[in-house]
Amino acid sequence: MIRLLSSAKQCCGLMALGFILVGTPVHAQEEERGGNIALAKEYVRKGENEKAAFLFSRLRTDEQTAPNILPDYVSALQALHQYKDAEKLVKKGIRQRPQEPSYGVALGGVYDASGDKSAASKQYERVLSQLTAEQVVPVATEFAKRNQLDWTEKTYLRGRVLAKNDREYGPQLIQLYTQTQQTDKLLAETLRLVQDDAQQLPFVRNMLQNSLHEEKDFDALEKQLLANVQKYPEQMVYSELLLWLQMQRHDFTGALVQAKALDRRSRAEGGRVMDLASIAQRNKDYESAISGYEYVIREYRTGPFYGIARQRLVQAREEQVRNTYPVDPAKIRSLIGEYQQVLTELGKTPDTAPVLRNMATLYAFQLDEQDKAITLLQEVINMPRANADVVDEAKINLADIYLLRDEPWEATLLYSQVEKSHKDSPVGYEAKLRNARLSYFAGDFKLAQSHLDILKLATSREIANDAMQLSLFITDNTAMDTAGIALHDYAKVEQLVFQNKIPQAVQGIDNLLRKYPGHALMDDGWYLKAQLQRRTGDYQGALNTLQSITANPKYDVLSDDALFLSASILEENLQDREKAKEVYNQVLVKYPGSIYTAEARKRFRKLRGDAVNQ
């Protein structure tokens, strides 16, 4: 009885709508019709499909099949399971408006909604078989709106056949494959863009940068690039992309192979290899950097990069020696001898002034022969026609030596001179950073912060990042301890490290750890101590110290740093490859967003025995 009453009420409501329409004067019917269309669409939106269908049915036949009405009308009929009516409506629309390519897709959608998948598939195939070049995008868009992504892909591929161009609709397919996470197809489509159009290379790099997230993605791209390099040896663009990929993975050994090949083909006289070697050196892959510089020296003795390659070769070896602990004084003297050979071969000129600077820093910081260092730096400062940047860099080095000698006023005077002579330049920013660090060592944290606040806006990203890190470090460790008592003691330890007084620095850290148990500086103290233990050759002691960080959840900020350093010690110093591989994998699993992820991945793959390009 209740159901009958409800049906009666609904019938009365629809009749009332009918009376309203019938009773509307002729001159106002057009205006009323527009209002009813809007009302019907609103009913569809609210799910009141019976009311919507009734209003749509009162429209003229040609109006019912209009592009702005038919989709909503069909939607209402499908919601009411009136599939035959929906089918008739769409077929009528196809007859009346054959120029509307989306109607064929809509008919397939009716079959799909009714559960007749076979009929839907046949209709979609019919749409593709009748497709014209002008209809490709609107039909693909209609399929995409209905979430028929397989048919969206088929439409674009059919359009490619019609256009007789296998790169047509590339951006649309790339977007589709990105959305559906079809990595292999995405990579193939992306690479196809650059096959005959090297101008697309920046766009393709950007697309790949946004698409590669997991190790398998990098592997898949590398596989395709290697295949393309062999299949299309005349296409330099694939070698360019392979070089880019290997640099993204920090695989500088493989990248060096590609750089050499590209250098020969482009007749760059060693320029491509120099660029790669420089990047490898900045990323502390000294073997690859050294190999690159040696290649340029060997192959291009009369080339434009020979002189700089001779200097950078020794610089790379120097960095390798200084970062191999414990530092061997005999190797330091050997490096000084190599620098002297460069000066003998190339002469003491403004171009070789950096060699004198490098020798000076070795004498001062590694051999504690400060007088020799000062003599060399004064020679650079007084050199006629020497580059102004090189001269001021020598002044910074000289100020550092004054700091070694506990003469901070002499140091800050030189730093300030460089700041004034090189405002808004990397050298000037570096001098200001040194002044900030000097204030930090002295415990004048407010003055240090005033320098650092300016440096946060420096044009050099590296200096800005260093300034930001020190600024945050000071802020974090004076938040609760406003007087900065513990931080003052920690800064003194860091000054000892700068002065290369390692035993005293380790003793200072131990005192700090006993004096301020539970302080926020503890994790930094443990981490610094581990670094110093490594420098002195106490590798097991360093691992034990790092365990104090990795085993304690409250030290989470430095956990990835500690884990990566542990893996490095195991690999480089203790030669425990299996254990190192295990710890690198922990970095990848536990800290996928860490700054160490790329390097950890590279080292893990190398230890795992993955093939390296030769």
mmCIF file of C-alpha atoms in Angstrom, residues 304-444:
data_model
loop_
_atom_site.group_PDB
_atom_site.id
_atom_site.type_symbol
_atom_site.label_atom_id
_atom_site.label_comp_id
_atom_site.label_asym_id
_atom_site.label_seq_id
_atom_site.Cartn_x
_atom_site.Cartn_y
_atom_site.Cartn_z
ATOM 1 C CA PRO A 304 93.068 23.879 -25.379
ATOM 2 C CA PHE A 305 92.360 21.886 -22.202
ATOM 3 C CA TYR A 306 95.785 20.319 -21.684
ATOM 4 C CA GLY A 307 97.068 22.846 -19.123
ATOM 5 C CA ILE A 308 93.934 22.815 -16.965
ATOM 6 C CA ALA A 309 93.761 19.020 -17.187
ATOM 7 C CA ARG A 310 97.341 18.787 -15.834
ATOM 8 C CA GLN A 311 96.375 20.931 -12.861
ATOM 9 C CA ARG A 312 93.060 19.227 -12.173
ATOM 10 C CA LEU A 313 94.630 15.789 -12.359
ATOM 11 C CA VAL A 314 96.856 16.584 -9.375
ATOM 12 C CA GLN A 315 93.963 18.326 -7.606
ATOM 13 C CA ALA A 316 91.813 15.206 -7.957
ATOM 14 C CA ARG A 317 94.653 13.047 -6.635
ATOM 15 C CA GLU A 318 95.075 15.485 -3.757
ATOM 16 C CA GLU A 319 91.391 15.250 -2.811
ATOM 17 C CA GLN A 320 91.608 11.461 -3.023
ATOM 18 C CA VAL A 321 94.622 11.401 -0.702
ATOM 19 C CA ARG A 322 93.064 13.862 1.762
ATOM 20 C CA ASN A 323 89.882 11.790 1.884
ATOM 21 C CA THR A 324 91.635 8.450 2.360
ATOM 22 C CA TYR A 325 92.126 7.966 6.082
ATOM 23 C CA PRO A 326 94.461 8.081 7.813
ATOM 24 C CA VAL A 327 96.139 10.631 5.555
ATOM 25 C CA ASP A 328 99.635 9.504 4.542
ATOM 26 C CA PRO A 329 102.191 12.371 4.875
ATOM 27 C CA ALA A 330 104.440 10.663 2.302
ATOM 28 C CA LYS A 331 101.641 10.884 -0.273
ATOM 29 C CA ILE A 332 101.174 14.545 0.585
ATOM 30 C CA ARG A 333 104.839 15.242 -0.189
ATOM 31 C CA SER A 334 104.492 13.250 -3.402
ATOM 32 C CA LEU A 335 101.555 15.475 -4.392
ATOM 33 C CA ILE A 336 103.606 18.589 -3.737
ATOM 34 C CA GLY A 337 106.247 17.090 -6.034
ATOM 35 C CA GLU A 338 103.617 16.582 -8.746
ATOM 36 C CA TYR A 339 102.462 20.169 -8.380
ATOM 37 C CA GLN A 340 106.076 21.277 -8.720
ATOM 38 C CA GLN A 341 106.352 19.280 -11.960
ATOM 39 C CA VAL A 342 103.287 21.095 -13.319
ATOM 40 C CA LEU A 343 104.936 24.434 -12.506
ATOM 41 C CA THR A 344 108.165 23.298 -14.159
ATOM 42 C CA GLU A 345 106.300 22.265 -17.305
ATOM 43 C CA LEU A 346 103.835 25.155 -17.540
ATOM 44 C CA GLY A 347 105.722 27.854 -15.642
ATOM 45 C CA LYS A 348 104.626 30.199 -12.841
ATOM 46 C CA THR A 349 101.966 32.248 -14.579
ATOM 47 C CA PRO A 350 98.554 33.665 -13.686
ATOM 48 C CA ASP A 351 97.104 30.464 -15.180
ATOM 49 C CA THR A 352 99.077 28.269 -12.768
ATOM 50 C CA ALA A 353 98.567 30.459 -9.696
ATOM 51 C CA PRO A 354 95.963 27.951 -8.355
ATOM 52 C CA VAL A 355 98.771 25.365 -8.244
ATOM 53 C CA LEU A 356 100.685 27.550 -5.780
ATOM 54 C CA ARG A 357 97.514 27.871 -3.681
ATOM 55 C CA ASN A 358 97.028 24.115 -3.583
ATOM 56 C CA MET A 359 100.648 23.546 -2.555
ATOM 57 C CA ALA A 360 100.241 26.135 0.192
ATOM 58 C CA THR A 361 97.169 24.446 1.693
ATOM 59 C CA LEU A 362 98.975 21.090 1.722
ATOM 60 C CA TYR A 363 101.956 22.596 3.541
ATOM 61 C CA ALA A 364 99.735 24.397 6.066
ATOM 62 C CA PHE A 365 96.979 21.874 6.831
ATOM 63 C CA GLN A 366 98.626 18.518 6.165
ATOM 64 C CA LEU A 367 102.322 19.014 6.974
ATOM 65 C CA ASP A 368 102.022 21.865 9.508
ATOM 66 C CA GLU A 369 104.651 23.863 7.585
ATOM 67 C CA GLN A 370 102.877 27.183 7.798
ATOM 68 C CA ASP A 371 105.799 29.454 6.894
ATOM 69 C CA LYS A 372 106.252 27.748 3.510
ATOM 70 C CA ALA A 373 102.527 28.048 2.922
ATOM 71 C CA ILE A 374 102.498 31.770 3.708
ATOM 72 C CA THR A 375 105.407 32.371 1.314
ATOM 73 C CA LEU A 376 103.581 30.647 -1.544
ATOM 74 C CA LEU A 377 100.339 32.535 -0.888
ATOM 75 C CA GLN A 378 102.124 35.886 -0.774
ATOM 76 C CA GLU A 379 103.656 35.001 -4.140
ATOM 77 C CA VAL A 380 100.132 34.546 -5.572
ATOM 78 C CA ILE A 381 98.833 37.744 -3.960
ATOM 79 C CA ASN A 382 101.736 39.764 -5.394
ATOM 80 C CA MET A 383 101.724 38.095 -8.839
ATOM 81 C CA PRO A 384 101.316 40.662 -11.661
ATOM 82 C CA ARG A 385 98.199 40.222 -13.799
ATOM 83 C CA ALA A 386 96.925 37.424 -11.592
ATOM 84 C CA ASN A 387 93.173 36.899 -11.731
ATOM 85 C CA ALA A 388 91.434 38.927 -8.998
ATOM 86 C CA ASP A 389 89.407 35.898 -7.874
ATOM 87 C CA VAL A 390 92.534 33.770 -7.511
ATOM 88 C CA VAL A 391 94.263 36.524 -5.523
ATOM 89 C CA ASP A 392 91.364 36.865 -3.120
ATOM 90 C CA GLU A 393 91.073 33.078 -2.790
ATOM 91 C CA ALA A 394 94.735 33.145 -1.744
ATOM 92 C CA LYS A 395 93.853 35.802 0.845
ATOM 93 C CA ILE A 396 91.136 33.505 2.195
ATOM 94 C CA ASN A 397 93.696 30.686 2.448
ATOM 95 C CA LEU A 398 96.086 33.019 4.218
ATOM 96 C CA ALA A 399 93.339 34.016 6.672
ATOM 97 C CA ASP A 400 92.713 30.326 7.340
ATOM 98 C CA ILE A 401 96.376 29.910 8.264
ATOM 99 C CA TYR A 402 96.120 32.824 10.699
ATOM 100 C CA LEU A 403 93.195 30.965 12.251
ATOM 101 C CA LEU A 404 95.417 27.892 12.531
ATOM 102 C CA ARG A 405 97.841 30.069 14.473
ATOM 103 C CA ASP A 406 95.079 31.306 16.793
ATOM 104 C CA GLU A 407 95.262 34.822 15.333
ATOM 105 C CA PRO A 408 91.530 35.472 14.694
ATOM 106 C CA TRP A 409 91.869 39.254 14.284
ATOM 107 C CA GLU A 410 94.322 38.876 11.410
ATOM 108 C CA ALA A 411 92.008 36.266 9.899
ATOM 109 C CA THR A 412 88.844 38.371 10.087
ATOM 110 C CA LEU A 413 90.709 41.381 8.635
ATOM 111 C CA LEU A 414 91.575 39.399 5.481
ATOM 112 C CA TYR A 415 88.118 37.835 5.228
ATOM 113 C CA SER A 416 86.572 41.312 5.439
ATOM 114 C CA GLN A 417 88.908 42.662 2.736
ATOM 115 C CA VAL A 418 87.739 39.963 0.347
ATOM 116 C CA GLU A 419 84.095 40.579 1.263
ATOM 117 C CA LYS A 420 84.432 44.260 0.311
ATOM 118 C CA SER A 421 86.354 43.681 -2.910
ATOM 119 C CA HIS A 422 84.027 40.916 -4.123
ATOM 120 C CA LYS A 423 80.531 41.920 -3.083
ATOM 121 C CA ASP A 424 77.762 39.749 -4.514
ATOM 122 C CA SER A 425 80.177 37.175 -5.942
ATOM 123 C CA PRO A 426 80.986 33.583 -4.920
ATOM 124 C CA VAL A 427 84.431 34.577 -3.593
ATOM 125 C CA GLY A 428 82.918 37.355 -1.477
ATOM 126 C CA TYR A 429 80.218 35.024 -0.183
ATOM 127 C CA GLU A 430 82.869 32.457 0.711
ATOM 128 C CA ALA A 431 84.772 35.095 2.708
ATOM 129 C CA LYS A 432 81.571 36.103 4.527
ATOM 130 C CA LEU A 433 80.885 32.441 5.308
ATOM 131 C CA ARG A 434 84.382 32.123 6.783
ATOM 132 C CA ASN A 435 83.739 35.239 8.881
ATOM 133 C CA ALA A 436 80.466 33.712 10.076
ATOM 134 C CA ARG A 437 82.279 30.512 11.006
ATOM 135 C CA LEU A 438 84.935 32.548 12.828
ATOM 136 C CA SER A 439 82.192 34.220 14.912
ATOM 137 C CA TYR A 440 80.691 30.778 15.539
ATOM 138 C CA PHE A 441 84.044 29.426 16.754
ATOM 139 C CA ALA A 442 84.297 32.420 19.094
ATOM 140 C CA GLY A 443 80.818 31.739 20.522
ATOM 141 C CA ASP A 444 79.356 34.980 19.144
#
